PDB file of C-alpha atoms in Angstrom:
ATOM      1  CA  MET A  90      -5.659 -18.116  90.537  1.00 50.00           C
ATOM      2  CA  SER A  91      -2.231 -18.903  89.081  1.00 47.00           C
ATOM      3  CA  GLN A  92      -0.067 -15.847  88.455  1.00 46.00           C
ATOM      4  CA  ASP A  93       3.506 -15.019  87.516  1.00 46.00           C
ATOM      5  CA  LYS A  94       5.319 -14.191  90.732  1.00 42.00           C
ATOM      6  CA  GLU A  95       7.163 -11.271  89.086  1.00 49.00           C
ATOM      7  CA  GLU A  96       4.017  -9.170  88.821  1.00 63.00           C
ATOM      8  CA  VAL A  97       2.415 -10.029  92.156  1.00 82.00           C
ATOM      9  CA  LYS A  98       3.385  -8.794  95.605  1.00 90.00           C
ATOM     10  CA  PRO A  99       2.699 -10.921  98.693  1.00 94.00           C
ATOM     11  CA  ARG A 100      -0.419  -9.934 100.656  1.00 94.00           C
ATOM     12  CA  TRP A 101      -1.553 -10.768 104.187  1.00 94.00           C
ATOM     13  CA  TYR A 102      -4.202 -13.460 104.555  1.00 96.00           C
ATOM     14  CA  VAL A 103      -5.939 -14.830 107.640  1.00 95.00           C
ATOM     15  CA  VAL A 104      -6.140 -18.582 108.133  1.00 95.00           C
ATOM     16  CA  HIS A 105      -8.543 -20.169 110.609  1.00 95.00           C
ATOM     17  CA  THR A 106      -7.109 -23.008 112.705  1.00 96.00           C
ATOM     18  CA  TYR A 107      -8.292 -25.323 115.433  1.00 96.00           C
ATOM     19  CA  SER A 108      -7.934 -23.523 118.755  1.00 91.00           C
ATOM     20  CA  GLY A 109      -4.546 -24.241 120.316  1.00 94.00           C
ATOM     21  CA  TYR A 110      -3.049 -25.352 116.972  1.00 96.00           C
ATOM     22  CA  GLU A 111      -1.804 -21.897 115.887  1.00 96.00           C
ATOM     23  CA  ASN A 112       1.912 -22.468 116.633  1.00 96.00           C
ATOM     24  CA  LYS A 113       1.799 -26.042 115.310  1.00 97.00           C
ATOM     25  CA  VAL A 114       0.237 -24.799 112.049  1.00 97.00           C
ATOM     26  CA  LYS A 115       2.984 -22.170 111.761  1.00 97.00           C
ATOM     27  CA  THR A 116       5.760 -24.737 112.366  1.00 97.00           C
ATOM     28  CA  ASP A 117       4.263 -27.366 110.026  1.00 97.00           C
ATOM     29  CA  LEU A 118       3.684 -24.789 107.309  1.00 97.00           C
ATOM     30  CA  GLU A 119       7.279 -23.521 107.560  1.00 97.00           C
ATOM     31  CA  LYS A 120       8.572 -27.119 107.197  1.00 97.00           C
ATOM     32  CA  THR A 121       6.342 -27.839 104.190  1.00 97.00           C
ATOM     33  CA  ILE A 122       7.340 -24.568 102.486  1.00 97.00           C
ATOM     34  CA  LYS A 123      11.019 -25.440 102.946  1.00 97.00           C
ATOM     35  CA  ASN A 124      10.566 -29.052 101.773  1.00 97.00           C
ATOM     36  CA  ARG A 125       8.665 -28.010  98.657  1.00 96.00           C
ATOM     37  CA  GLU A 126      11.005 -25.056  98.003  1.00 96.00           C
ATOM     38  CA  LEU A 127       8.131 -22.558  98.010  1.00 96.00           C
ATOM     39  CA  GLU A 128       9.973 -19.814  99.937  1.00 96.00           C
ATOM     40  CA  ASP A 129       9.446 -17.392  97.025  1.00 95.00           C
ATOM     41  CA  PHE A 130       5.686 -17.479  97.652  1.00 96.00           C
ATOM     42  CA  PHE A 131       5.696 -17.067 101.442  1.00 97.00           C
ATOM     43  CA  GLU A 132       7.139 -13.982 103.096  1.00 95.00           C
ATOM     44  CA  ASP A 133       5.943 -14.292 106.692  1.00 94.00           C
ATOM     45  CA  ILE A 134       3.786 -16.423 108.998  1.00 95.00           C
ATOM     46  CA  VAL A 135       2.649 -14.793 112.242  1.00 93.00           C
ATOM     47  CA  VAL A 136       0.746 -15.860 115.333  1.00 92.00           C
ATOM     48  CA  PRO A 137       0.164 -12.374 116.825  1.00 87.00           C
ATOM     49  CA  MET A 138       1.057 -12.315 120.511  1.00 85.00           C
ATOM     50  CA  GLU A 139       0.892  -9.623 123.185  1.00 80.00           C
ATOM     51  CA  GLU A 140       2.349  -9.364 126.656  1.00 79.00           C
ATOM     52  CA  GLN A 141      -0.109  -9.680 129.479  1.00 78.00           C
ATOM     53  CA  VAL A 142       0.898  -8.691 132.997  1.00 77.00           C
ATOM     54  CA  GLU A 143      -0.643 -10.759 135.751  1.00 76.00           C
ATOM     55  CA  ILE A 144      -0.300 -10.206 139.481  1.00 77.00           C
ATOM     56  CA  LYS A 145      -0.647 -13.475 141.364  1.00 75.00           C
ATOM     57  CA  ASP A 146       0.046 -13.854 145.089  1.00 79.00           C
ATOM     58  CA  GLY A 147       1.560 -10.358 145.080  1.00 80.00           C
ATOM     59  CA  LYS A 148       4.046 -11.340 142.361  1.00 82.00           C
ATOM     60  CA  ARG A 149       4.131  -9.689 138.963  1.00 80.00           C
ATOM     61  CA  LYS A 150       4.210 -12.186 136.113  1.00 80.00           C
ATOM     62  CA  THR A 151       4.355 -11.456 132.385  1.00 80.00           C
ATOM     63  CA  ASN A 152       2.754 -13.897 129.981  1.00 81.00           C
ATOM     64  CA  LEU A 153       2.445 -13.930 126.219  1.00 83.00           C
ATOM     65  CA  ARG A 154      -1.064 -14.515 124.980  1.00 83.00           C
ATOM     66  CA  LYS A 155      -2.478 -14.917 121.499  1.00 87.00           C
ATOM     67  CA  VAL A 156      -4.159 -11.770 120.199  1.00 85.00           C
ATOM     68  CA  PHE A 157      -6.396 -13.747 117.796  1.00 89.00           C
ATOM     69  CA  PRO A 158      -6.864 -17.285 119.165  1.00 93.00           C
ATOM     70  CA  GLY A 159      -7.673 -19.701 116.346  1.00 94.00           C
ATOM     71  CA  TYR A 160      -6.055 -17.575 113.632  1.00 94.00           C
ATOM     72  CA  VAL A 161      -2.684 -17.414 111.864  1.00 95.00           C
ATOM     73  CA  LEU A 162      -1.668 -14.539 109.585  1.00 95.00           C
ATOM     74  CA  ILE A 163       0.270 -15.416 106.437  1.00 96.00           C
ATOM     75  CA  LYS A 164       1.952 -13.004 104.028  1.00 95.00           C
ATOM     76  CA  MET A 165       1.991 -14.895 100.776  1.00 96.00           C
ATOM     77  CA  ILE A 166       1.458 -14.911  97.044  1.00 95.00           C
ATOM     78  CA  VAL A 167      -1.604 -17.029  96.321  1.00 93.00           C
ATOM     79  CA  THR A 168      -1.066 -19.608  93.583  1.00 93.00           C
ATOM     80  CA  GLU A 169      -2.737 -22.993  93.123  1.00 92.00           C
ATOM     81  CA  GLU A 170       0.199 -24.653  94.896  1.00 94.00           C
ATOM     82  CA  SER A 171       0.663 -22.180  97.787  1.00 95.00           C
ATOM     83  CA  TRP A 172      -3.095 -22.138  98.419  1.00 93.00           C
ATOM     84  CA  TYR A 173      -3.179 -25.958  98.409  1.00 94.00           C
ATOM     85  CA  VAL A 174      -0.242 -26.211 100.852  1.00 96.00           C
ATOM     86  CA  VAL A 175      -1.896 -23.894 103.391  1.00 96.00           C
ATOM     87  CA  ARG A 176      -5.363 -25.449 103.078  1.00 94.00           C
ATOM     88  CA  ASN A 177      -3.984 -28.950 103.548  1.00 96.00           C
ATOM     89  CA  THR A 178      -1.809 -28.213 106.586  1.00 97.00           C
ATOM     90  CA  ARG A 179      -3.041 -30.145 109.636  1.00 96.00           C
ATOM     91  CA  GLY A 180      -5.051 -27.934 111.955  1.00 97.00           C
ATOM     92  CA  VAL A 181      -6.077 -25.434 109.248  1.00 96.00           C
ATOM     93  CA  THR A 182      -9.834 -25.197 108.733  1.00 94.00           C
ATOM     94  CA  GLY A 183      -9.588 -22.692 105.877  1.00 93.00           C
ATOM     95  CA  PHE A 184      -8.872 -19.165 104.735  1.00 93.00           C
ATOM     96  CA  VAL A 185     -10.972 -16.322 106.081  1.00 90.00           C
ATOM     97  CA  GLY A 186     -12.908 -14.684 103.266  1.00 85.00           C
ATOM     98  CA  ALA A 187     -16.078 -14.872 101.240  1.00 77.00           C
ATOM     99  CA  GLY A 188     -16.460 -17.667  98.724  1.00 73.00           C
ATOM    100  CA  THR A 189     -13.630 -19.930  97.652  1.00 75.00           C
ATOM    101  CA  GLU A 190     -10.996 -17.219  97.044  1.00 79.00           C
ATOM    102  CA  PRO A 191      -8.924 -16.132 100.065  1.00 87.00           C
ATOM    103  CA  THR A 192      -9.497 -12.451 100.835  1.00 91.00           C
ATOM    104  CA  PRO A 193      -6.355 -10.411 101.616  1.00 93.00           C
ATOM    105  CA  LEU A 194      -6.352  -7.944 104.502  1.00 91.00           C
ATOM    106  CA  THR A 195      -6.587  -4.285 103.554  1.00 88.00           C
ATOM    107  CA  ASP A 196      -3.721  -1.897 104.355  1.00 82.00           C
ATOM    108  CA  GLU A 197      -5.987  -0.271 106.939  1.00 80.00           C
ATOM    109  CA  GLU A 198      -6.660  -3.609 108.679  1.00 85.00           C
ATOM    110  CA  ILE A 199      -2.913  -4.327 108.759  1.00 81.00           C
ATOM    111  CA  ARG A 200      -2.211  -0.862 110.215  1.00 74.00           C
ATOM    112  CA  ASN A 201      -4.920  -1.316 112.859  1.00 76.00           C
ATOM    113  CA  MET A 202      -3.378  -4.622 113.939  1.00 77.00           C
ATOM    114  CA  GLY A 203      -0.052  -2.848 114.296  1.00 68.00           C
ATOM    115  CA  PHE A 204       2.195  -5.755 113.329  1.00 62.00           C
ATOM    116  CA  GLU A 205       3.474  -4.251 110.098  1.00 63.00           C
ATOM    117  CA  GLU A 206       4.121  -0.699 109.049  1.00 61.00           C
ATOM    118  CA  VAL A 207       2.117   0.085 105.946  1.00 60.00           C
ATOM    119  CA  PRO A 208       2.777   3.525 104.513  1.00 64.00           C
ATOM    120  CA  VAL A 209      -0.255   5.687 103.861  1.00 69.00           C
ATOM    121  CA  ASN A 210      -0.223   7.480 100.529  1.00 74.00           C
ATOM    122  CA  ILE A 211      -1.948  10.802 100.975  1.00 82.00           C
ATOM    123  CA  ASP A 212      -2.864  13.320  98.291  1.00 84.00           C
ATOM    124  CA  TYR A 213      -3.154  16.346 100.570  1.00 90.00           C
ATOM    125  CA  ALA A 214      -0.661  18.741 102.160  1.00 92.00           C
ATOM    126  CA  ILE A 215      -0.611  21.404 104.863  1.00 94.00           C
ATOM    127  CA  ASN A 216      -3.066  24.273 104.143  1.00 96.00           C
ATOM    128  CA  ASP A 217      -5.128  22.111 101.736  1.00 95.00           C
ATOM    129  CA  ASN A 218      -8.919  22.125 102.051  1.00 95.00           C
ATOM    130  CA  VAL A 219     -10.160  18.665 103.006  1.00 94.00           C
ATOM    131  CA  LYS A 220     -13.384  16.780 103.691  1.00 93.00           C
ATOM    132  CA  ILE A 221     -13.756  14.505 106.722  1.00 92.00           C
ATOM    133  CA  LEU A 222     -14.762  10.967 105.719  1.00 88.00           C
ATOM    134  CA  GLY A 223     -15.420   9.313 109.072  1.00 82.00           C
ATOM    135  CA  GLY A 224     -16.201   9.767 112.736  1.00 81.00           C
ATOM    136  CA  ALA A 225     -18.498  12.259 114.463  1.00 85.00           C
ATOM    137  CA  LEU A 226     -17.477  15.070 112.081  1.00 90.00           C
ATOM    138  CA  GLU A 227     -18.100  13.107 108.873  1.00 91.00           C
ATOM    139  CA  GLY A 228     -19.023  15.473 106.046  1.00 93.00           C
ATOM    140  CA  PHE A 229     -17.408  18.518 107.685  1.00 93.00           C
ATOM    141  CA  GLU A 230     -14.711  20.414 105.819  1.00 94.00           C
ATOM    142  CA  GLY A 231     -11.527  21.963 107.150  1.00 94.00           C
ATOM    143  CA  VAL A 232      -7.944  22.984 106.500  1.00 96.00           C
ATOM    144  CA  VAL A 233      -4.915  20.709 107.142  1.00 95.00           C
ATOM    145  CA  LYS A 234      -2.624  22.219 109.792  1.00 95.00           C
ATOM    146  CA  ASN A 235      -0.292  19.327 110.615  1.00 94.00           C
ATOM    147  CA  ILE A 236       0.567  15.873 109.219  1.00 91.00           C
ATOM    148  CA  ASP A 237       2.310  13.275 111.417  1.00 88.00           C
ATOM    149  CA  LYS A 238       3.055  10.247 109.206  1.00 81.00           C
ATOM    150  CA  GLU A 239       4.799   8.363 112.023  1.00 76.00           C
ATOM    151  CA  LYS A 240       1.629   8.358 114.116  1.00 78.00           C
ATOM    152  CA  ASN A 241      -0.681   8.184 111.063  1.00 79.00           C
ATOM    153  CA  LYS A 242      -2.443  11.341 112.286  1.00 86.00           C
ATOM    154  CA  VAL A 243      -3.452  14.640 110.696  1.00 91.00           C
ATOM    155  CA  THR A 244      -4.648  17.799 112.448  1.00 94.00           C
ATOM    156  CA  VAL A 245      -7.418  19.684 110.699  1.00 95.00           C
ATOM    157  CA  LEU A 246      -8.873  23.090 111.593  1.00 95.00           C
ATOM    158  CA  VAL A 247     -12.633  22.634 111.495  1.00 94.00           C
ATOM    159  CA  SER A 248     -15.111  25.495 111.819  1.00 90.00           C
ATOM    160  CA  MET A 249     -17.553  24.587 114.597  1.00 84.00           C
ATOM    161  CA  PHE A 250     -19.875  26.801 116.607  1.00 84.00           C
ATOM    162  CA  GLY A 251     -18.506  29.890 114.875  1.00 86.00           C
ATOM    163  CA  ARG A 252     -14.845  29.254 115.648  1.00 91.00           C
ATOM    164  CA  GLU A 253     -11.907  27.210 114.345  1.00 91.00           C
ATOM    165  CA  THR A 254     -11.143  24.069 116.318  1.00 91.00           C
ATOM    166  CA  ALA A 255      -8.109  21.814 115.786  1.00 92.00           C
ATOM    167  CA  VAL A 256      -9.203  18.166 115.513  1.00 92.00           C
ATOM    168  CA  GLU A 257      -6.945  15.114 115.059  1.00 92.00           C
ATOM    169  CA  PHE A 258      -7.877  12.355 112.579  1.00 89.00           C
ATOM    170  CA  ASP A 259      -6.317   9.227 111.111  1.00 84.00           C
ATOM    171  CA  LEU A 260      -4.610   9.960 107.786  1.00 82.00           C
ATOM    172  CA  THR A 261      -7.224   7.871 105.982  1.00 81.00           C
ATOM    173  CA  GLN A 262     -10.200   9.748 107.486  1.00 87.00           C
ATOM    174  CA  ILE A 263      -9.822  12.833 105.307  1.00 89.00           C
ATOM    175  CA  GLN A 264      -9.748  13.566 101.606  1.00 89.00           C
ATOM    176  CA  LYS A 265      -8.580  16.543  99.577  1.00 92.00           C
ATOM    177  CA  ILE A 266     -11.386  18.629  98.103  1.00 92.00           C
TER     178      ILE A 266
END
């Protein structure tokens, strides 16, 4: 598990905590990282929150609530020491993943959570023939008409029922033929 930090980029990992301990785990972890001078191995620690609007007694109230109660997201380089520090932080029950190795989140999972912009590398361009990899039109083929990288969307002209129909997909749902 030990690696040279020059060759490895930090990845996002999910850590399971006791419910209600998420912010305490974040704070304790930040202190330990600073005390042990491990800042080079930890890039970010996040307890994802979202605003929730509540109307109580006719009054509008905005609260922050945890998106994933019982979980903390950590962008880190896994080494024996960094892994040990996280695992042994009070309130942490373990890394999410199969087996003993922590499993990093995929770029697609990170994009879907929306808390970090992860660029999508695509190998197709406008007017390229593509195959649809997911959704109701999986297996269909079409021609790329528009690519919107900011929204992670691509518009493909698909031949259905004897006519061309423009359909929008996620950038990762199509592949160049």
